[in-house]
mmCIF file of C-alpha atoms in Angstrom:
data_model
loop_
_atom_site.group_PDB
_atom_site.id
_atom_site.type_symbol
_atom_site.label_atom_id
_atom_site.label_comp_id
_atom_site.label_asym_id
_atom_site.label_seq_id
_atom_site.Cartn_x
_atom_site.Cartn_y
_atom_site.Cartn_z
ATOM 1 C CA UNK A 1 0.000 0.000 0.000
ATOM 2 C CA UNK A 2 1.392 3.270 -1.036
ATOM 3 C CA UNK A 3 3.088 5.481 1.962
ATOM 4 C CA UNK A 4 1.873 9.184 1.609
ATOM 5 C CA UNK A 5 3.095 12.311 3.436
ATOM 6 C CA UNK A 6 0.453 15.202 3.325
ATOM 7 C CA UNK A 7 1.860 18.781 4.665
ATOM 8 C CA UNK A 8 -0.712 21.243 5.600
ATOM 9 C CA UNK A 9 -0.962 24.644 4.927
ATOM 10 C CA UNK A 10 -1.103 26.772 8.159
ATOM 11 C CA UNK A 11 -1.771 24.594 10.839
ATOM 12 C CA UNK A 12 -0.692 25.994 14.542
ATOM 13 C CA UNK A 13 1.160 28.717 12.745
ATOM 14 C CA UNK A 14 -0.744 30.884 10.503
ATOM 15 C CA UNK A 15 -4.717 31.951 10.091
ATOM 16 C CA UNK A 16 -5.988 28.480 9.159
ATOM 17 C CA UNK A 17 -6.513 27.630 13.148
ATOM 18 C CA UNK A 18 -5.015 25.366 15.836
ATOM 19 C CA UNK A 19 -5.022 21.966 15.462
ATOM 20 C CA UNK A 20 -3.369 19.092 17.940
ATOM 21 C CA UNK A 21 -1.573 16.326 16.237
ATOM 22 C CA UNK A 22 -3.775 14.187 18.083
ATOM 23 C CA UNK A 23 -6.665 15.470 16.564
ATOM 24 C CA UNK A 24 -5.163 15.298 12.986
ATOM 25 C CA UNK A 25 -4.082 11.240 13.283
ATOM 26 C CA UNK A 26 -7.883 10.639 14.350
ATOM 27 C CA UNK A 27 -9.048 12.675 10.974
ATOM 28 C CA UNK A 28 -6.620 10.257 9.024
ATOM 29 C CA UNK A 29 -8.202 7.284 10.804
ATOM 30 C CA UNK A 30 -11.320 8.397 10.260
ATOM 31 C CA UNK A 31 -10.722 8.584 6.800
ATOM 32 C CA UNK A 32 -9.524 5.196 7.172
ATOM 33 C CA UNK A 33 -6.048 6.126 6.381
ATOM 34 C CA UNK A 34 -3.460 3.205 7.941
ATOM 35 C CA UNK A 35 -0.404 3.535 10.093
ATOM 36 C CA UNK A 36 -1.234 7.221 10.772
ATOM 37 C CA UNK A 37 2.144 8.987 12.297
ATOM 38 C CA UNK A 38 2.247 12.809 12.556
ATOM 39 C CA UNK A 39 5.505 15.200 13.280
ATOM 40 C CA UNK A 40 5.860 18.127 15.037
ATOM 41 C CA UNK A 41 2.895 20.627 15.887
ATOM 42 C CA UNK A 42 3.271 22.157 12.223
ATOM 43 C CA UNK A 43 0.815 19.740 9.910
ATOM 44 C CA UNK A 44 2.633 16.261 9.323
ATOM 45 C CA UNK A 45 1.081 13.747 8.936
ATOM 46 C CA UNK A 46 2.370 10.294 7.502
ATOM 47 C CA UNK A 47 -0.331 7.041 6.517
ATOM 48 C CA UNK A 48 -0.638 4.062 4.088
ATOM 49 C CA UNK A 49 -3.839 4.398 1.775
ATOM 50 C CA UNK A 50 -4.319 2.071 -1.104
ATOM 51 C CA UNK A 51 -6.147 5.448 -2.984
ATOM 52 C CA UNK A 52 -4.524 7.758 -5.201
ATOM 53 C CA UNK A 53 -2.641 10.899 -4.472
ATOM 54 C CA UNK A 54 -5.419 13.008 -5.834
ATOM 55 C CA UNK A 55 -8.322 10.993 -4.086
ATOM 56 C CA UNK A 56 -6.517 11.402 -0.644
ATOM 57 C CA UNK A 57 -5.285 15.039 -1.155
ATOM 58 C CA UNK A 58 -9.354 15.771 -1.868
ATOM 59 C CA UNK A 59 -10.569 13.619 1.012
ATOM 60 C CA UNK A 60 -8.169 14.990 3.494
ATOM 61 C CA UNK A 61 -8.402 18.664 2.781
ATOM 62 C CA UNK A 62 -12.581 18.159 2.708
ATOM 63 C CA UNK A 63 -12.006 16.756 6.039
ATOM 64 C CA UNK A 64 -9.816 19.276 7.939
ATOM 65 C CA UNK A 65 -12.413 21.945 5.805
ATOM 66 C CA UNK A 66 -15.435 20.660 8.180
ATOM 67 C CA UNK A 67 -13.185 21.787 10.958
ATOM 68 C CA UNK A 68 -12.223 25.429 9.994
ATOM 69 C CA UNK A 69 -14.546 26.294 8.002
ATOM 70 C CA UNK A 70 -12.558 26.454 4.682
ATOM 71 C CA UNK A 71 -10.164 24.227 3.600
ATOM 72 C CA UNK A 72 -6.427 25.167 4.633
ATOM 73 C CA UNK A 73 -4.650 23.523 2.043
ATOM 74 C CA UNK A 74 -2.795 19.843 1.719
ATOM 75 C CA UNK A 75 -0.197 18.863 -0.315
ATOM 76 C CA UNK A 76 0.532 15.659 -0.598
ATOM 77 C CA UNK A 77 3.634 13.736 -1.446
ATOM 78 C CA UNK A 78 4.542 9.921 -1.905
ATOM 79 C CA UNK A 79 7.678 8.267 0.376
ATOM 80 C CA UNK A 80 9.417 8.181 -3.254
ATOM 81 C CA UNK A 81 8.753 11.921 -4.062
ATOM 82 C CA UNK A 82 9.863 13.168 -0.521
ATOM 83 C CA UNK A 83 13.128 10.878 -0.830
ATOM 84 C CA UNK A 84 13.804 12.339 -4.323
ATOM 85 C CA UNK A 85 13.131 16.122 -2.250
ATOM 86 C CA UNK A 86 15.930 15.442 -0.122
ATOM 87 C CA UNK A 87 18.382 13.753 -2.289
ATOM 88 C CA UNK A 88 18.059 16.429 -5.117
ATOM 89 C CA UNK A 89 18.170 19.355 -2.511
ATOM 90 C CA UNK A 90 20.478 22.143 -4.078
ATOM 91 C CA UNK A 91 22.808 24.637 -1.833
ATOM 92 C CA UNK A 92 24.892 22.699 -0.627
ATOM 93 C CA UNK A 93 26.553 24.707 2.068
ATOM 94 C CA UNK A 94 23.233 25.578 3.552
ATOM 95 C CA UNK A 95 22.285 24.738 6.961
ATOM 96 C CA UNK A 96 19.396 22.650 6.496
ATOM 97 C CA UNK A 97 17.231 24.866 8.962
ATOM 98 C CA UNK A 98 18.273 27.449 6.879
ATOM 99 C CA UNK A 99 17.066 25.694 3.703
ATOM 100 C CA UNK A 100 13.047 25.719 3.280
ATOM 101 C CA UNK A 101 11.520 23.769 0.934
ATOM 102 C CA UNK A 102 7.963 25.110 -0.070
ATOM 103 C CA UNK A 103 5.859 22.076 -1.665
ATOM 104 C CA UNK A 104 3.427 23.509 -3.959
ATOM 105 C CA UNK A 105 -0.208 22.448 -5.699
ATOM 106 C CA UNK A 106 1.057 22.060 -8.950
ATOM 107 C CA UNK A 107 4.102 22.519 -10.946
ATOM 108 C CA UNK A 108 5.558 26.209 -9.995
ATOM 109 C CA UNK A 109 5.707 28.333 -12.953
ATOM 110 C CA UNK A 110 8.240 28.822 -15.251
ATOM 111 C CA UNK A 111 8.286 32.326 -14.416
ATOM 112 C CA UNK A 112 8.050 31.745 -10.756
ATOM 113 C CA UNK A 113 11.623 33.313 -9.966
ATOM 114 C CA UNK A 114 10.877 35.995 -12.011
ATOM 115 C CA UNK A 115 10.803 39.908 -10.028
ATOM 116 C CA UNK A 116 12.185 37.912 -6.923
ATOM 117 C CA UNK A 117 13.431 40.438 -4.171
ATOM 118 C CA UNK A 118 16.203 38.725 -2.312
ATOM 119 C CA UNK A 119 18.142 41.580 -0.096
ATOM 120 C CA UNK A 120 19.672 39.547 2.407
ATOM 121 C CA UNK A 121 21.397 37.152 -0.234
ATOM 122 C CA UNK A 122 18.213 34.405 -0.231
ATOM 123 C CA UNK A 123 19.046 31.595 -3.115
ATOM 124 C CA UNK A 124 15.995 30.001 -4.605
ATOM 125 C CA UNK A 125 15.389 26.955 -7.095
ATOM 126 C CA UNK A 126 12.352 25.333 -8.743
ATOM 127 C CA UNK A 127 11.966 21.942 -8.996
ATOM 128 C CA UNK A 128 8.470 20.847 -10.148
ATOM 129 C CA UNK A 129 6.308 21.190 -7.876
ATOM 130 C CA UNK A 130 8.544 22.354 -5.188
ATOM 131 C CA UNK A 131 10.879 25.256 -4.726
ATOM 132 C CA UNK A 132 13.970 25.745 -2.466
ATOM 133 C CA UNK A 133 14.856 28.724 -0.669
ATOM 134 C CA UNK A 134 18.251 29.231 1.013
ATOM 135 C CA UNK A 135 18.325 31.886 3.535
ATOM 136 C CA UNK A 136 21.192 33.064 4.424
ATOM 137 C CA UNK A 137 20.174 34.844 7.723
ATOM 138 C CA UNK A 138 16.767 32.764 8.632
ATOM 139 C CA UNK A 139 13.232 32.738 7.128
ATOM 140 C CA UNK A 140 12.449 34.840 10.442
ATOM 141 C CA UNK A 141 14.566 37.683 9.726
ATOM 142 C CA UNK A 142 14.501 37.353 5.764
ATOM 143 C CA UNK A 143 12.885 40.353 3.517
ATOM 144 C CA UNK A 144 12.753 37.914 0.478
ATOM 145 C CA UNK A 145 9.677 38.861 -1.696
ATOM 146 C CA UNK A 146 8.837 35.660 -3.743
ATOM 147 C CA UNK A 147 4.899 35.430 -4.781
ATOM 148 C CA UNK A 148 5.515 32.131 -5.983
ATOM 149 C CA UNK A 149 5.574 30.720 -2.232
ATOM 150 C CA UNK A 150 2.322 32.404 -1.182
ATOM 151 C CA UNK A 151 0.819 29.222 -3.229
ATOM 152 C CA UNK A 152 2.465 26.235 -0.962
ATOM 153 C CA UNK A 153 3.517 25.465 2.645
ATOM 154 C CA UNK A 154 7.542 25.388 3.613
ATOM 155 C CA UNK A 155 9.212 22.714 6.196
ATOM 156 C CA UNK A 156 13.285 23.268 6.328
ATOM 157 C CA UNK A 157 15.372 19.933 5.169
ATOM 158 C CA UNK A 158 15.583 18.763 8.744
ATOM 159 C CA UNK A 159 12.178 18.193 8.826
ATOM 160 C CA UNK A 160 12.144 17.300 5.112
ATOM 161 C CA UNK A 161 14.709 14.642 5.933
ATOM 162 C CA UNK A 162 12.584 13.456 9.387
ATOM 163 C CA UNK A 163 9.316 13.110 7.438
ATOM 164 C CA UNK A 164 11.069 11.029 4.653
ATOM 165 C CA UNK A 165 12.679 8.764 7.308
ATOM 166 C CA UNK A 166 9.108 8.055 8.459
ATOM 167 C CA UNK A 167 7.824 7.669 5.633
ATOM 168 C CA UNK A 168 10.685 4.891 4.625
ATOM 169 C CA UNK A 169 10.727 3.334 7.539
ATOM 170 C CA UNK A 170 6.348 2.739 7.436
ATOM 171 C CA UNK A 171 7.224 1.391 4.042
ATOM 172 C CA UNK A 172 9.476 -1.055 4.989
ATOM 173 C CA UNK A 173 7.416 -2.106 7.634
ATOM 174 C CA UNK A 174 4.692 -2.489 4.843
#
């Protein structure tokens, strides 16, 4: 059964609303998602479902929507996608808290680095339907100007790493 890693948009950090991780694995269960795992207070969640990317993305997002009020926002990745994030991450000499990668809805534009604003020395790369932002002095005290992020939700490559670890490790398990 496929492993799947949704990130949501908001959660315990923006306007979307508070959610505890407790309360998010027993949505997943109650969308009979298997081997529910979630990371950190920020929106992780890792499951088995033997539906498709799209059909879990919908069902998920509907779900947390019932709660809120509107729908915050879930991206969804599989274990082989999030390994592929990691492995393919560019910068190099970043720290990886200091290396966000903002998973997106779809495929970022090919314009999307276009009229960037990057005063404190911020790097930033597309790759499908993610894009990576170095920066150089923390996202907290960055004045980067990117409109192409306002579309996704961002986790740093420690995390990155972490929720691709889980998601490995549940697939092993099988």
């Amino acid at each position: 059964m496929p492993v799947y890693v949704a990130l949501l948009c908001a959660v315990n950090v923006g306007a979307t609303g508070r959610l505890p991780m407790a309360e998010l694995k027993a949505i997943c269960e109650g969308l009979n998602f298997s081997n529910v795992e979630t990371y950190i207070q920020s929106g992780n969640v890792v499951f088995s479902s033997a539906e498709t990317e799209a059909t879990v993305e919908r069902r998920l997002d509907e779900a947390l929507a019932k709660k809120f009020g509107k729908k915050p926002g879930v991206m969804i990745r599989s274990r082989k996608e999030l390994h592929k994030i990691v492995e393919e991450a560019p910068f190099p000499h970043a720290k990886p808290n200091f290396l966000l990668v903002t998973f997106l809805p779809e495929a970022a534009p090919k314009n999307a680095l276009d009229n960037m604003a990057a005063p404190d020395g911020e790097e930033a790369k597309v790759a499908g339907r993610e894009i990576y932002v170095h920066y150089p002095i923390g996202s907290g005290k960055s004045k980067l100007k990117l409109k192409a992020l306002n579309a996704g939700t961002s986790r740093n490559l420690n995390t990155v790493r972490k929720l691709a670890e889980m998601a490995a490790a549940m697939e092993d398990r099988g």
